[in-house]
Amino acid sequence: MSQDSNSNSAPGAVLNEQQWNAITQAIAGLNRDQLTWVSGYAAGMAAAQGGSIAPALQSAPAVGAGDAPTLTILYGSQTGNAKGLAAQCQAKAEEAGFNSKLVSMADYKPRNLKSETHVAVFVSTHGEGDAPDDAIELHEFLAGKKAPKLANTKYAVVGLGDSSYEFFCQTGKDFDERLGKLGGKAIIERLDCDVDYEAEAQAWLAKLIESLKEDFSAAPQTAVAAQTGAAVQGVAAQTYTKKAPFKATLIESQKITGRDSIKDIRHIEISLEDSGITYQPGDALGVWFKNAPSLVSELISILSLNGDAEVTVGDATMSLTDALTSKLELTLSYPNFIKSYQAATGSETLATLMEDKAQLRTYMAERQIIDIARDHPGKISEQQLVEALRPLTPRLYSIASSQAEVEEEVHLTVAHVDYEAFGHRHQGGASGFLCEYLEENGEVDVFVENNDNFRLPADPNTPVIMVGPGTGIAPFRSFMQERDVQGAEGKNWLFFGNPHFTQDFLYQVEWQGYVKEGLLDKITLAFSRDQEEKVYVQHRLLEHGKEVYEWLEQGAHFYVCGDAMHMAKDVENALITIVQEHGGKSEADAKAYIVELRKAKRYQKDVY
């Protein structure tokens, strides 16, 4: 789509006046990068509707064609951050007049790498240094024997992660190392992004574009930007975003575990009335929270600071109390805080602890910021404390409702992190806010995070197997609501686990209702502590292995939601065993079977 700035009339042969006015109003105020993105998106939508590639995309030169280089921008994204940065990279490349294409790693053929001239990689890390699902195949290919020599390829890598985890940005580091070993030449140094990465990322993108100008100015450019695969289909125009959230209101926060349960799990309902926000089953809700007042006041007291003192956070000036309440992370520990806090206080005990990285990592994993201040008291100014802390970031929760069912509401299933440690009560930042501090009709800033890697089958007749222990049940509640409204004919099978049947069967009445109606064909339960030997969902999968394999052979989609560190890996190992035993395959062939399921988007995970 293009716009002639010298004409205010509608191109009557294509658009009527009403359509033209709607478009011009929608794009009013957009900057050049945003207009460029909209242009590419519209071209992709035209291609999707017409069944053929739009003219703008058809004119894109083949990779490596002639003397015109192409910047191939690959992203592997679990929650959307890597994808967002990749899209920004393409907008800047297009603005500079470079040929470019934006591709999800899930839709990219690894063997094409040998033909690429310039590649920019944006990839996140989750779990214990694991690649996101859409990056697994390419990640493994680059480490394998079939990976090509890349002597004629230039590359750049951005890794996204969280420094509070041990394997910070590991997948990005892997891509950087492997591309280099294959002979690729780094355009600029890899960037490792922590949770607060916007400013660093923008500076890195500007440097990348500047570094590419010599290569891309040597040949005539057609300034074509192509978006392929999920890059086109997965983009949703939302008015409210992470940077500009919607001020929603809490309708209800209801405990859904029993009085004697070891878990405090809440069903939370939030009103999206008048927002125009839309979401799909599988999406997540981003929640901006505030730190508990008691936590803020105690931290100020321990460090003998003045809560009314003015401090600067970014470009804003506010009181220390306000900054600690709504702008800074207090419930997670991370290495940069330890380093800055030690430098400010001169703590010798912290300096000793920092010398042993493994011991430091264990220490941080068990403690919040306030624990570190308690253990290592020292003199630090208000502004020094602010600068030692990293910005607060929103928490993402899998949505537990279908909009087709609940309309202008969104439901969440939240485990309230609330425990005693080191003689003091501790709570999770977002879960404490949602479950204890946010009152009914209270305001909470939210936005929808699309998750195109966790979607119901397009064909409602396709069977689905859902594995969701604990709060991992959330997206499957949305799946079933959606299938119910659709009148879907596909079979549904749920595997659910928790400690006790009488205390922890989340949404029990709803699931029993679905069974009675015939919507839920099978429900298999694993209550780990109701018998002497602990039983988990992976054990139930193995017990029903023959039928699970039969469902897969019938085209079933297999979904897993919940803990990434242990459960998801145990479930995958069980799945491999099932395919081996009931499919008569070797371990290698069984693993290849799972890979094919993943490539066909029939094996999807939403793990954390």
Coordinates of C-alpha atoms in Angstrom, one line a residue:
M1 CA 0.0 0.0 0.0
S2 CA 1.4 3.4 -0.9
Q3 CA 0.1 6.9 -0.3
D4 CA 0.5 10.0 -2.5
S5 CA 1.0 12.9 -0.2
N6 CA -0.1 15.4 -2.9
S7 CA -3.6 13.8 -3.3
N8 CA -6.6 13.8 -1.0
S9 CA -8.9 11.9 -3.3
A10 CA -9.7 8.2 -3.1
P11 CA -8.5 5.9 -5.9
G12 CA -12.1 5.1 -6.8
A13 CA -11.3 2.0 -8.8
V14 CA -9.9 0.3 -5.7
L15 CA -11.4 2.0 -2.6
N16 CA -14.6 3.9 -1.9
E17 CA -14.5 7.3 -0.1
Q18 CA -15.5 5.7 3.2
Q19 CA -12.7 3.1 3.0
W20 CA -10.2 5.8 2.0
N21 CA -11.1 8.0 4.9
A22 CA -10.9 5.1 7.3
I23 CA -7.4 4.3 6.1
T24 CA -6.1 7.9 6.2
Q25 CA -7.5 8.3 9.8
A26 CA -5.9 5.0 10.9
I27 CA -2.4 5.9 9.6
A28 CA -2.5 9.6 10.7
G29 CA 0.4 10.3 13.0
L30 CA 2.4 7.2 12.1
N31 CA 6.1 7.8 11.6
R32 CA 8.1 6.5 8.6
D33 CA 9.1 3.2 10.3
Q34 CA 5.5 2.5 11.2
L35 CA 4.1 3.4 7.8
T36 CA 6.7 1.1 6.3
W37 CA 5.6 -1.7 8.5
V38 CA 2.0 -1.2 7.7
S39 CA 2.8 -1.3 4.0
G40 CA 4.6 -4.7 4.4
Y41 CA 1.7 -6.0 6.6
A42 CA -0.9 -5.0 4.0
A43 CA 1.0 -6.7 1.2
G44 CA 1.3 -9.8 3.2
M45 CA -2.5 -9.8 4.0
A46 CA -3.2 -9.3 0.2
A47 CA -1.0 -12.3 -0.5
A48 CA -2.8 -14.4 2.1
Q49 CA -6.3 -13.5 0.8
G50 CA -5.4 -13.8 -2.9
G51 CA -3.6 -17.1 -2.8
S52 CA -0.7 -15.6 -4.6
I53 CA 2.2 -13.3 -3.8
A54 CA 1.3 -9.6 -4.0
P55 CA 3.3 -7.6 -6.7
A56 CA 5.5 -6.0 -4.1
L57 CA 6.5 -9.4 -2.7
Q58 CA 6.9 -10.9 -6.2
S59 CA 9.5 -8.3 -7.1
A60 CA 11.7 -9.4 -4.2
P61 CA 15.0 -10.7 -5.7
A62 CA 15.9 -14.2 -5.0
V63 CA 18.4 -14.7 -2.2
G64 CA 21.8 -13.9 -3.5
A65 CA 20.5 -13.0 -7.0
G66 CA 22.8 -10.9 -9.1
D67 CA 24.7 -8.2 -7.3
A68 CA 21.9 -7.2 -5.0
P69 CA 22.4 -8.4 -1.4
T70 CA 19.5 -9.2 0.9
L71 CA 19.4 -8.9 4.6
T72 CA 17.6 -12.0 5.9
I73 CA 16.2 -11.4 9.3
L74 CA 15.5 -14.6 11.3
Y75 CA 13.7 -14.7 14.6
G76 CA 13.1 -17.4 17.2
S77 CA 10.7 -16.1 19.8
Q78 CA 8.8 -17.7 22.7
T79 CA 6.9 -14.6 23.9
G80 CA 7.2 -12.2 21.0
N81 CA 10.1 -10.0 22.1
A82 CA 12.6 -11.4 19.6
K83 CA 10.0 -11.1 16.9
G84 CA 9.3 -7.5 17.8
L85 CA 13.0 -6.6 17.6
A86 CA 13.3 -8.4 14.3
A87 CA 10.4 -6.4 12.8
Q88 CA 12.1 -3.2 14.0
C89 CA 15.2 -4.3 12.2
Q90 CA 13.4 -4.8 9.0
A91 CA 11.7 -1.4 9.2
K92 CA 15.1 0.2 9.7
A93 CA 16.6 -1.8 6.8
E94 CA 13.8 -0.8 4.5
E95 CA 14.2 2.9 5.6
A96 CA 17.8 2.6 4.6
G97 CA 16.8 1.2 1.2
F98 CA 18.0 -2.3 1.8
N99 CA 16.4 -5.4 0.3
S100 CA 15.2 -7.5 3.3
K101 CA 13.1 -10.4 4.3
L102 CA 11.7 -11.2 7.8
V103 CA 11.2 -15.0 8.5
S104 CA 10.3 -17.0 11.6
M105 CA 12.9 -19.7 12.1
A106 CA 10.0 -22.2 12.2
D107 CA 9.3 -21.3 8.5
Y108 CA 13.0 -21.2 7.4
K109 CA 14.7 -24.0 5.5
P110 CA 18.1 -24.4 7.2
R111 CA 19.8 -25.4 3.9
N112 CA 19.1 -22.0 2.5
L113 CA 21.7 -20.5 4.8
K114 CA 24.5 -21.3 2.4
S115 CA 22.9 -18.9 -0.1
E116 CA 22.5 -16.0 2.2
T117 CA 24.6 -12.9 1.9
H118 CA 23.7 -11.1 5.1
V119 CA 21.8 -12.6 8.1
A120 CA 20.5 -11.0 11.3
V121 CA 19.4 -13.4 14.0
F122 CA 17.1 -12.4 16.9
V123 CA 16.5 -15.3 19.3
S124 CA 15.4 -15.7 22.9
T125 CA 16.4 -18.3 25.5
H126 CA 14.2 -20.1 28.0
G127 CA 14.6 -22.8 30.6
E128 CA 18.1 -24.1 31.1
G129 CA 19.6 -22.4 28.1
D130 CA 17.0 -23.9 25.7
A131 CA 16.1 -22.6 22.3
P132 CA 12.5 -21.5 21.8
D133 CA 10.4 -24.0 19.9
D134 CA 10.5 -22.3 16.6
A135 CA 14.3 -22.1 16.7
I136 CA 15.1 -25.7 17.7
E137 CA 15.5 -27.1 14.2
L138 CA 17.8 -24.4 12.9
H139 CA 19.7 -24.3 16.2
E140 CA 20.4 -28.1 16.0
F141 CA 21.1 -27.9 12.3
L142 CA 23.9 -25.4 12.8
A143 CA 25.5 -27.8 15.3
G144 CA 25.2 -30.9 13.1
K145 CA 27.3 -32.5 10.4
K146 CA 25.1 -31.2 7.6
A147 CA 25.7 -27.5 8.4
P148 CA 27.2 -25.7 5.3
K149 CA 30.3 -23.6 5.2
L150 CA 29.3 -19.9 5.3
A151 CA 32.4 -18.2 4.0
N152 CA 30.3 -15.8 1.9
T153 CA 27.8 -15.0 4.7
K154 CA 27.9 -12.0 7.0
Y155 CA 25.9 -12.2 10.2
A156 CA 24.8 -10.4 13.3
V157 CA 23.1 -11.9 16.4
V158 CA 20.9 -10.5 19.2
G159 CA 20.2 -12.8 22.1
L160 CA 17.3 -12.1 24.5
G161 CA 17.2 -13.4 28.1
D162 CA 17.0 -12.7 31.8
S163 CA 20.2 -12.4 33.8
S164 CA 18.5 -13.8 36.9
Y165 CA 18.8 -17.2 35.1
E166 CA 22.0 -19.1 34.9
F167 CA 22.0 -19.6 31.1
F168 CA 21.6 -16.0 30.2
C169 CA 21.1 -15.5 26.4
Q170 CA 22.6 -19.0 25.8
T171 CA 20.8 -19.6 22.6
G172 CA 22.0 -16.3 21.1
K173 CA 25.6 -17.2 22.2
D174 CA 25.2 -20.6 20.5
F175 CA 24.1 -19.0 17.2
D176 CA 26.9 -16.5 17.3
E177 CA 29.5 -19.3 18.0
R178 CA 28.1 -21.7 15.4
L179 CA 27.8 -19.2 12.6
G180 CA 31.4 -18.1 13.3
K181 CA 32.7 -21.6 13.3
L182 CA 31.1 -22.3 9.9
G183 CA 33.1 -19.4 8.4
G184 CA 30.5 -16.6 8.7
K185 CA 31.9 -13.1 9.3
A186 CA 30.3 -11.1 12.2
I187 CA 29.1 -7.7 11.0
I188 CA 29.1 -6.3 14.5
E189 CA 29.5 -7.8 18.0
R190 CA 26.6 -9.9 19.4
L191 CA 24.2 -8.1 21.7
D192 CA 22.9 -9.9 24.8
C193 CA 19.7 -8.3 25.9
D194 CA 18.5 -8.4 29.5
V195 CA 14.9 -7.7 30.5
D196 CA 15.4 -3.9 30.0
Y197 CA 16.8 -3.9 26.5
E198 CA 15.1 -1.2 24.5
A199 CA 17.8 1.5 24.5
E200 CA 20.6 -0.9 24.0
A201 CA 18.8 -2.6 21.2
Q202 CA 18.0 0.6 19.4
A203 CA 21.7 1.6 19.5
W204 CA 22.7 -1.8 18.2
L205 CA 20.2 -1.7 15.3
A206 CA 21.5 1.7 14.3
K207 CA 25.1 0.4 14.3
L208 CA 24.1 -2.6 12.3
I209 CA 22.4 -0.5 9.6
E210 CA 25.4 1.8 9.5
S211 CA 27.8 -1.1 9.2
L212 CA 25.8 -2.6 6.2
K213 CA 25.7 0.6 4.1
E214 CA 28.9 -0.1 2.2
D215 CA 27.7 -3.6 1.2
F216 CA 24.2 -2.5 0.2
S217 CA 25.1 0.7 -1.6
A218 CA 27.3 -1.2 -4.1
A219 CA 24.3 -2.4 -6.0
P220 CA 21.0 -0.8 -7.2
Q221 CA 18.3 -1.4 -4.6
T222 CA 14.6 -2.0 -5.0
A223 CA 13.9 -1.5 -1.3
V224 CA 11.7 -4.6 -1.1
A225 CA 10.7 -5.9 2.3
A226 CA 9.1 -9.4 2.4
Q227 CA 7.5 -10.9 5.4
T228 CA 6.9 -14.7 5.2
G229 CA 5.2 -17.3 7.2
A230 CA 4.2 -16.4 10.8
A231 CA 5.6 -13.0 10.3
V232 CA 2.6 -12.1 8.1
Q233 CA -0.1 -14.3 9.7
G234 CA 0.8 -13.6 13.4
V235 CA 0.7 -9.8 13.4
A236 CA -2.3 -8.4 15.2
A237 CA -3.1 -4.7 15.3
Q238 CA -3.7 -4.0 19.0
T239 CA -4.4 -0.5 20.3
Y240 CA -2.8 -1.3 23.6
T241 CA 0.7 -2.6 24.0
K242 CA 3.4 -3.3 26.5
K243 CA 4.5 0.4 26.3
A244 CA 0.9 1.7 26.2
P245 CA -1.2 -0.7 28.3
F246 CA -5.0 -0.6 29.0
K247 CA -6.1 0.4 32.4
A248 CA -8.4 -2.6 33.2
T249 CA -10.4 -3.3 36.4
L250 CA -10.4 -6.4 38.5
I251 CA -13.8 -8.1 38.6
E252 CA -13.0 -11.1 40.8
S253 CA -10.1 -13.0 42.5
Q254 CA -11.4 -16.3 43.8
K255 CA -9.3 -19.0 45.4
I256 CA -9.9 -22.3 43.6
T257 CA -7.8 -24.7 45.8
G258 CA -9.1 -26.2 49.0
R259 CA -8.6 -24.8 52.5
D260 CA -5.9 -27.5 53.3
S261 CA -4.1 -27.2 50.0
I262 CA -0.4 -26.5 50.0
K263 CA -1.1 -24.2 47.0
D264 CA -3.0 -20.9 46.8
I265 CA -4.3 -20.7 43.3
R266 CA -6.7 -18.0 42.2
H267 CA -9.1 -17.7 39.3
I268 CA -8.9 -14.0 38.3
E269 CA -11.4 -12.2 36.1
I270 CA -10.5 -8.8 34.6
S271 CA -12.7 -6.5 32.6
L272 CA -11.6 -5.2 29.2
E273 CA -14.8 -3.3 28.7
D274 CA -14.6 -0.5 26.0
S275 CA -10.9 -1.4 25.2
G276 CA -11.5 -3.0 21.9
I277 CA -8.8 -5.5 22.9
T278 CA -9.0 -8.9 21.2
Y279 CA -7.2 -12.1 22.0
Q280 CA -7.1 -15.8 20.9
P281 CA -6.9 -19.0 22.8
G282 CA -3.2 -19.5 23.5
D283 CA -2.3 -15.8 23.9
A284 CA -0.9 -14.4 27.2
L285 CA -1.9 -11.4 29.2
G286 CA 0.9 -9.0 30.2
V287 CA 0.3 -7.5 33.7
W288 CA 2.1 -4.4 35.0
F289 CA 2.1 -4.7 38.8
K290 CA 3.1 -2.7 41.8
N291 CA 5.4 -3.9 44.5
A292 CA 3.8 -4.4 47.9
P293 CA 3.8 -1.3 50.1
S294 CA 5.2 -3.3 53.1
L295 CA 8.1 -4.5 51.0
V296 CA 8.9 -1.0 49.8
S297 CA 8.8 0.6 53.3
E298 CA 10.9 -2.2 54.9
L299 CA 13.6 -1.9 52.2
I300 CA 13.8 1.8 52.8
S301 CA 14.0 1.3 56.6
I302 CA 16.7 -1.4 56.4
L303 CA 18.9 0.9 54.3
S304 CA 18.1 4.0 56.4
L305 CA 16.9 5.9 53.4
N306 CA 14.4 8.7 52.9
G307 CA 11.3 7.6 51.0
D308 CA 10.4 11.2 50.1
A309 CA 13.8 11.9 48.6
E310 CA 13.7 12.7 44.9
V311 CA 15.3 10.3 42.5
T312 CA 15.6 10.0 38.7
V313 CA 14.4 6.9 36.9
G314 CA 15.1 7.2 33.2
D315 CA 13.8 10.6 32.2
A316 CA 11.4 10.9 35.1
T317 CA 11.8 12.4 38.6
M318 CA 9.8 11.0 41.5
S319 CA 10.1 10.1 45.2
L320 CA 12.1 7.0 46.1
T321 CA 8.9 5.4 47.5
D322 CA 7.1 5.8 44.1
A323 CA 10.1 4.6 42.2
L324 CA 10.4 1.4 44.3
T325 CA 6.6 0.8 44.2
S326 CA 6.0 1.1 40.4
K327 CA 9.2 1.4 38.5
L328 CA 11.8 -1.0 39.9
E329 CA 12.2 -4.8 40.3
L330 CA 12.3 -6.0 43.9
T331 CA 11.2 -9.6 43.9
L332 CA 13.9 -11.1 41.6
S333 CA 17.6 -11.1 42.2
Y334 CA 20.1 -10.7 39.5
P335 CA 23.9 -10.3 39.1
N336 CA 24.0 -6.7 38.1
F337 CA 22.3 -5.7 41.3
I338 CA 24.8 -7.6 43.4
K339 CA 27.7 -6.0 41.5
S340 CA 26.3 -2.4 41.9
Y341 CA 25.2 -2.8 45.5
Q342 CA 28.6 -4.2 46.5
A343 CA 30.4 -1.3 44.7
A344 CA 28.2 1.2 46.5
T345 CA 28.3 -0.3 50.0
G346 CA 31.8 -1.8 49.9
S347 CA 30.5 -5.0 51.4
E348 CA 33.4 -7.4 51.9
T349 CA 31.1 -10.4 52.5
L350 CA 29.4 -9.7 49.1
A351 CA 32.8 -9.3 47.4
T352 CA 33.8 -12.8 48.7
L353 CA 30.5 -14.3 47.6
M354 CA 31.0 -12.8 44.1
E355 CA 34.2 -14.7 43.6
D356 CA 32.4 -18.0 43.4
K357 CA 29.9 -17.8 40.5
A358 CA 28.1 -21.1 41.3
Q359 CA 27.7 -20.2 45.0
L360 CA 26.5 -16.7 44.0
R361 CA 23.9 -18.1 41.6
T362 CA 22.5 -20.4 44.3
Y363 CA 22.4 -17.5 46.8
M364 CA 20.5 -15.3 44.3
A365 CA 18.0 -18.0 43.4
E366 CA 16.8 -18.3 47.0
R367 CA 16.6 -14.6 47.8
Q368 CA 14.8 -11.4 46.9
I369 CA 16.5 -7.9 46.9
I370 CA 15.4 -7.2 50.4
D371 CA 17.2 -10.4 51.6
I372 CA 20.4 -9.2 50.1
A373 CA 20.0 -5.9 51.9
R374 CA 19.3 -7.7 55.2
D375 CA 22.3 -10.0 54.8
H376 CA 24.7 -7.3 53.7
P377 CA 23.6 -4.0 55.2
G378 CA 25.6 -0.9 54.2
K379 CA 25.5 2.7 53.3
I380 CA 24.0 3.5 49.9
S381 CA 22.3 6.7 48.7
E382 CA 18.7 6.8 47.3
Q383 CA 19.9 7.4 43.7
Q384 CA 22.6 4.7 44.0
L385 CA 19.9 2.2 45.0
V386 CA 17.7 3.2 42.1
E387 CA 20.6 2.8 39.7
A388 CA 21.5 -0.6 41.1
L389 CA 18.0 -1.9 40.5
R390 CA 16.7 -2.8 37.1
P391 CA 13.3 -1.6 35.7
L392 CA 10.2 -3.5 36.7
T393 CA 8.9 -5.6 33.8
P394 CA 5.4 -7.0 33.3
R395 CA 4.6 -10.7 34.0
L396 CA 2.9 -12.8 31.3
Y397 CA 0.1 -15.1 32.2
S398 CA -1.5 -17.7 29.9
I399 CA -5.1 -16.6 29.2
A400 CA -7.6 -19.0 30.7
S401 CA -10.7 -17.9 28.7
S402 CA -12.0 -17.7 25.2
Q403 CA -13.3 -14.3 24.1
A404 CA -16.0 -16.1 22.2
E405 CA -17.3 -17.2 25.6
V406 CA -16.5 -14.3 28.0
E407 CA -16.6 -11.4 25.5
E408 CA -15.1 -8.2 27.2
E409 CA -13.4 -10.1 30.0
V410 CA -10.1 -12.0 30.3
H411 CA -9.5 -14.8 32.9
L412 CA -6.3 -15.9 34.4
T413 CA -5.2 -18.8 36.7
V414 CA -2.6 -17.5 39.1
A415 CA -0.5 -19.3 41.7
H416 CA 0.0 -16.9 44.6
V417 CA 3.7 -17.1 45.4
D418 CA 3.6 -16.7 49.2
Y419 CA 6.1 -18.4 51.5
E420 CA 8.3 -18.1 54.6
A421 CA 12.1 -17.9 54.2
F422 CA 15.0 -16.7 56.4
G423 CA 12.5 -15.7 59.1
H424 CA 10.4 -13.5 56.9
R425 CA 7.3 -13.6 54.6
H426 CA 8.0 -13.5 50.9
Q427 CA 5.6 -13.0 48.0
G428 CA 5.8 -12.9 44.2
G429 CA 5.6 -9.4 42.7
A430 CA 2.8 -9.8 40.2
S431 CA 1.0 -12.7 42.0
G432 CA 1.1 -10.9 45.3
F433 CA -0.4 -7.8 43.6
L434 CA -3.1 -9.7 41.8
C435 CA -4.0 -12.0 44.7
E436 CA -3.7 -9.8 47.8
Y437 CA -3.1 -6.1 47.1
L438 CA -5.4 -5.4 44.1
E439 CA -9.0 -4.9 45.4
E440 CA -12.2 -5.6 43.5
N441 CA -12.8 -2.8 40.9
G442 CA -9.1 -1.8 41.4
E443 CA -7.1 -0.8 38.3
V444 CA -4.4 -2.9 36.6
D445 CA -2.5 -2.1 33.5
V446 CA -2.6 -4.9 30.9
F447 CA -1.9 -5.8 27.3
V448 CA -2.2 -8.9 25.2
E449 CA 0.9 -10.8 24.1
N450 CA 0.1 -12.8 21.0
N451 CA 1.5 -16.4 20.9
D452 CA 1.3 -17.8 17.4
N453 CA 3.3 -20.8 18.7
F454 CA 0.4 -22.1 20.7
R455 CA -2.7 -22.3 18.7
L456 CA -5.7 -24.6 18.3
P457 CA -5.8 -26.5 14.9
A458 CA -7.3 -24.5 12.1
D459 CA -9.6 -27.5 11.4
P460 CA -12.0 -27.9 14.4
N461 CA -12.4 -31.6 13.5
T462 CA -8.7 -32.3 14.4
P463 CA -8.3 -34.1 17.8
V464 CA -6.2 -32.5 20.5
I465 CA -4.2 -33.9 23.5
M466 CA -3.6 -31.3 26.2
V467 CA -1.0 -31.8 29.0
G468 CA -1.3 -29.1 31.7
P469 CA -0.5 -29.8 35.4
G470 CA -1.1 -27.1 38.0
T471 CA -1.7 -23.6 36.5
G472 CA -0.7 -25.1 33.1
I473 CA -4.4 -25.9 32.9
A474 CA -5.1 -22.2 32.0
P475 CA -4.8 -22.2 28.2
F476 CA -6.7 -25.5 28.0
R477 CA -9.7 -23.9 29.7
S478 CA -9.6 -21.3 26.9
F479 CA -9.2 -24.1 24.3
M480 CA -12.3 -26.0 25.5
Q481 CA -14.4 -22.8 25.7
E482 CA -13.4 -22.0 22.1
R483 CA -14.1 -25.6 20.9
D484 CA -17.5 -25.5 22.7
V485 CA -18.5 -22.3 21.0
Q486 CA -17.2 -23.5 17.6
G487 CA -19.2 -26.7 17.9
A488 CA -15.9 -28.5 17.1
E489 CA -16.2 -32.2 16.3
G490 CA -12.6 -33.0 17.0
K491 CA -11.8 -35.3 20.0
N492 CA -10.3 -33.7 23.2
W493 CA -8.1 -35.4 25.8
L494 CA -6.9 -33.6 28.9
F495 CA -4.0 -34.8 31.2
F496 CA -4.0 -32.8 34.4
G497 CA -2.0 -33.2 37.6
N498 CA -1.6 -31.6 41.0
P499 CA -0.9 -32.8 44.6
H500 CA -4.4 -33.8 45.9
F501 CA -7.7 -34.6 44.2
T502 CA -9.8 -33.2 47.0
Q503 CA -7.8 -29.9 47.3
D504 CA -6.3 -29.2 44.0
F505 CA -8.6 -30.3 41.1
L506 CA -8.7 -26.9 39.4
Y507 CA -12.0 -26.1 37.6
Q508 CA -13.3 -29.6 38.5
V509 CA -17.0 -28.8 38.0
E510 CA -16.2 -27.3 34.5
W511 CA -14.2 -30.3 33.4
Q512 CA -16.8 -32.7 34.6
G513 CA -19.4 -30.7 32.8
Y514 CA -17.5 -31.0 29.5
V515 CA -17.2 -34.7 30.0
K516 CA -20.9 -35.0 30.6
E517 CA -21.7 -33.0 27.5
G518 CA -19.3 -35.2 25.4
L519 CA -17.0 -32.2 24.5
L520 CA -14.2 -33.7 26.5
D521 CA -13.7 -37.2 25.4
K522 CA -11.1 -38.3 27.9
I523 CA -9.6 -36.8 31.1
T524 CA -6.6 -38.5 32.7
L525 CA -5.6 -37.3 36.2
A526 CA -2.3 -37.5 38.1
F527 CA -2.6 -36.5 41.8
S528 CA 0.9 -36.9 42.9
R529 CA 0.4 -37.2 46.7
D530 CA -2.8 -39.3 46.9
Q531 CA -0.8 -42.5 47.0
E532 CA 2.6 -43.7 48.4
E533 CA 4.4 -43.3 45.1
K534 CA 4.3 -40.0 43.4
V535 CA 2.5 -40.0 40.1
Y536 CA 2.9 -37.2 37.5
V537 CA 1.4 -36.5 34.1
Q538 CA 4.3 -38.1 32.3
H539 CA 3.6 -41.4 34.1
R540 CA -0.1 -41.3 33.0
L541 CA 1.0 -40.6 29.4
L542 CA 3.2 -43.7 29.5
E543 CA 0.3 -45.8 31.0
H544 CA -2.0 -44.7 28.1
G545 CA 0.9 -44.8 25.5
K546 CA -0.9 -47.0 23.0
E547 CA -3.9 -44.8 22.7
V548 CA -1.8 -41.6 22.7
Y549 CA 0.1 -42.9 19.8
E550 CA -3.1 -43.9 18.0
W551 CA -4.4 -40.3 18.4
L552 CA -1.1 -38.9 17.0
E553 CA -1.4 -41.2 14.0
Q554 CA -4.9 -39.9 13.5
G555 CA -3.5 -36.4 13.2
A556 CA -3.9 -35.2 16.8
H557 CA -2.2 -32.0 17.9
F558 CA -0.2 -32.4 21.2
Y559 CA 0.0 -29.4 23.6
V560 CA 2.1 -28.9 26.8
C561 CA 1.8 -26.0 29.3
G562 CA 3.6 -25.5 32.5
D563 CA 7.0 -25.9 34.1
A564 CA 9.8 -25.8 31.5
M565 CA 12.7 -26.9 33.8
H566 CA 11.3 -30.4 34.6
M567 CA 7.8 -31.2 33.6
A568 CA 8.0 -30.3 29.9
K569 CA 11.2 -32.3 29.5
D570 CA 9.8 -35.3 31.3
V571 CA 6.7 -35.2 29.1
E572 CA 8.8 -35.0 25.9
N573 CA 10.9 -38.0 27.1
A574 CA 7.7 -39.9 27.7
L575 CA 6.4 -39.0 24.3
I576 CA 9.6 -40.3 22.7
T577 CA 9.3 -43.5 24.6
I578 CA 5.6 -43.9 23.5
V579 CA 6.6 -43.4 19.8
Q580 CA 9.4 -46.0 20.2
E581 CA 7.3 -48.6 21.9
H582 CA 4.0 -48.3 20.1
G583 CA 5.4 -47.1 16.8
G584 CA 8.1 -49.8 16.6
K585 CA 10.8 -47.2 16.1
S586 CA 14.4 -46.7 17.2
E587 CA 15.2 -43.9 19.6
A588 CA 16.6 -41.8 16.7
D589 CA 13.5 -42.4 14.6
A590 CA 11.2 -41.6 17.5
K591 CA 13.0 -38.3 18.0
A592 CA 12.7 -37.6 14.3
Y593 CA 9.0 -38.3 14.6
I594 CA 8.7 -35.7 17.4
V595 CA 10.7 -33.2 15.3
E596 CA 8.2 -33.7 12.4
L597 CA 5.3 -33.1 14.8
R598 CA 6.9 -29.8 15.9
K599 CA 7.6 -28.7 12.3
A600 CA 4.0 -29.4 11.4
K601 CA 3.0 -27.3 14.4
R602 CA 1.3 -30.4 15.9
Y603 CA 3.5 -30.4 19.0
Q604 CA 3.4 -27.0 20.7
K605 CA 4.5 -25.8 24.2
D606 CA 3.8 -22.9 26.4
V607 CA 6.3 -23.3 29.1
Y608 CA 7.9 -21.1 31.7

